[in-house]
């Protein structure tokens, strides 16, 4: 049903805009930086004059910020409307949602344009040798200006570029940048395929050279660049031979998590010690012949305070904000979080553990009825309940599709997602509160005995999108202590080009932004606001015990630990995105992770410390179905060259479910693979 709806919407959009689909970007469509002779009006916020290929490059970039003593970083993003990429057939982009940030995404892909560049001849660190990025002589240098330490990365040229002269240089952090920190970027020793040195862009060479008079068009840019060059010299990076250099600030934890933590604290502060209001609307009992694992299915809704601007919070709505910019609830406004629960047959003998379930890409709560979820419930006595990930649910498909051709629509996606996470938190509280769902006859046996063990607390299990968004839910929830993030990764701007799921959406993006270099900037801009609605914005706090000032849920959220289950060669969620997440949150790698020779990496899973089992804490387990190694470029795997998609294989393994159940109930990661790499059978 979901796929048919998506196909219909895509067809309608493509029919309306089809003539533009195959048209290459015209030179006049490219807002490029001013030349040195034309840059007299260049000021921070307008196109960076250091390069002359595309406005916003290089990106991210503190040229597009201003001083703001009221933020934790001391800066605030200050995009002007005329620098944000306007779609071919669309309206200008309002920069207000982006300008709420006090820095850029911690998962930012550092993007530049170096015409004629050959990465092999240059010697840049590839995806298979991340350790090379920390070499003293590395041609690309990322330095944390706060600590003075180099930051690991890998470099690639955009394999999706439609022309060589418009190919983006993509520098991906191997571990997320530290929130609130400032970073220095230096490109040096850039070479072409013949090994010849590529000259620096003329504007950069001028700005990096002798001091310019105040009347010079590049004076203002040089003034901002000089401290960067000074800090690079102190770090051992000489100005001579530089091709390009700049700096950027990463958004603070308070800015990244502030909206969700604010609505959580307001809602739970108002709720106090009470259980959320709920209503059971449907109960269906099954015989063992109907379903040997599930005895009862319950549907209903929980009433949740709404912080969205439209009544009922429909797709397309965004946060209603107060004068200080924070989400505020309009008086008395609520909305329903519809739920579906699967109660195992075993719960009628022994009260079951309560767990939330997170559904997949643009799906619905009904995925809690999938066979693997029922198997997990029946085998290990869990009651799984799910609500829709509104913002990224089936009903949001039209808005998601529309946002690819109109960036003004995009803030609804993460803001409704956060409202959806609040709904999941209220559902979770209703599951474990003594006066919550367990008081309703639907959650009691015929003899009146509770089917939920509210003393065990609340768990979380999600797959795919349920893993990608689930980390944010786990981080923010006052009740979840442990979560399983199945076939997961972060962040979306890294994942999309590498996902087979994105292929139909790519067609819409191609209509709106035919130039693939500009598309990379669009993805980076999406990520800046997407951080607030997915794990990427919460990774730095996910496995810690820190709370936010003013938190009314008891001072802080409890310490969290997560178990990541990864499908090697996953066609939908790239393995490299899981590696970045594991490094960022400090998850240990269960070893041996893969059989010898399976990974093309010089050091497989570089930078992820091994776990000695049994292990108490966050960990990552790789499940291998024999799928070929994923592409080494920013392109998706595909059949038949990359075999069948193993995306659903781990969750269908009884041994994987045993490992998940033990972790969710005890926090221990146990060996279920006999000391060997974990293997999975391809799903039928």
PDB file of C-alpha atoms in Angstrom, residues 72 102 252-265 324 326-327 475-476 537-538 540-541 544-558:
ATOM      1  CA  UNK A  72      26.401  28.546  23.503  1.00  0.00           C
ATOM      2  CA  UNK A 102      24.258  28.211  16.452  1.00  0.00           C
ATOM      3  CA  UNK A 252      25.939  23.042  20.377  1.00  0.00           C
ATOM      4  CA  UNK A 253      24.221  20.165  22.165  1.00  0.00           C
ATOM      5  CA  UNK A 254      21.720  22.635  23.613  1.00  0.00           C
ATOM      6  CA  UNK A 255      20.820  23.878  20.145  1.00  0.00           C
ATOM      7  CA  UNK A 256      20.604  20.404  18.596  1.00  0.00           C
ATOM      8  CA  UNK A 257      18.497  18.833  21.331  1.00  0.00           C
ATOM      9  CA  UNK A 258      16.747  21.932  22.623  1.00  0.00           C
ATOM     10  CA  UNK A 259      13.419  21.671  20.780  1.00  0.00           C
ATOM     11  CA  UNK A 260      12.746  18.038  21.667  1.00  0.00           C
ATOM     12  CA  UNK A 261      13.967  18.389  25.233  1.00  0.00           C
ATOM     13  CA  UNK A 262      11.849  21.501  25.618  1.00  0.00           C
ATOM     14  CA  UNK A 263       8.587  19.880  24.517  1.00  0.00           C
ATOM     15  CA  UNK A 264       9.437  16.797  26.587  1.00  0.00           C
ATOM     16  CA  UNK A 265      10.062  18.849  29.721  1.00  0.00           C
ATOM     17  CA  UNK A 324      12.252  33.205  22.246  1.00  0.00           C
ATOM     18  CA  UNK A 326      11.267  27.725  21.472  1.00  0.00           C
ATOM     19  CA  UNK A 327       8.268  25.456  20.802  1.00  0.00           C
ATOM     20  CA  UNK A 475      18.268   9.713  24.244  1.00  0.00           C
ATOM     21  CA  UNK A 476      15.284  11.906  25.115  1.00  0.00           C
ATOM     22  CA  UNK A 537      21.725  15.391  16.634  1.00  0.00           C
ATOM     23  CA  UNK A 538      21.646  13.306  19.840  1.00  0.00           C
ATOM     24  CA  UNK A 540      26.873  13.040  21.661  1.00  0.00           C
ATOM     25  CA  UNK A 541      24.427  12.606  24.566  1.00  0.00           C
ATOM     26  CA  UNK A 544      25.751   9.571  28.581  1.00  0.00           C
ATOM     27  CA  UNK A 545      23.773  10.520  31.679  1.00  0.00           C
ATOM     28  CA  UNK A 546      23.735  14.248  31.079  1.00  0.00           C
ATOM     29  CA  UNK A 547      20.475  16.101  31.077  1.00  0.00           C
ATOM     30  CA  UNK A 548      19.519  19.601  30.059  1.00  0.00           C
ATOM     31  CA  UNK A 549      19.213  22.528  32.456  1.00  0.00           C
ATOM     32  CA  UNK A 550      15.637  22.919  33.582  1.00  0.00           C
ATOM     33  CA  UNK A 551      14.796  19.279  32.839  1.00  0.00           C
ATOM     34  CA  UNK A 552      11.614  18.517  34.773  1.00  0.00           C
ATOM     35  CA  UNK A 553      11.806  14.762  34.324  1.00  0.00           C
ATOM     36  CA  UNK A 554      13.879  14.277  37.453  1.00  0.00           C
ATOM     37  CA  UNK A 555      17.052  16.261  36.714  1.00  0.00           C
ATOM     38  CA  UNK A 556      18.278  14.138  33.818  1.00  0.00           C
ATOM     39  CA  UNK A 557      17.371  11.268  31.590  1.00  0.00           C
ATOM     40  CA  UNK A 558      18.776   7.957  32.838  1.00  0.00           C
TER      41      UNK A 558
END
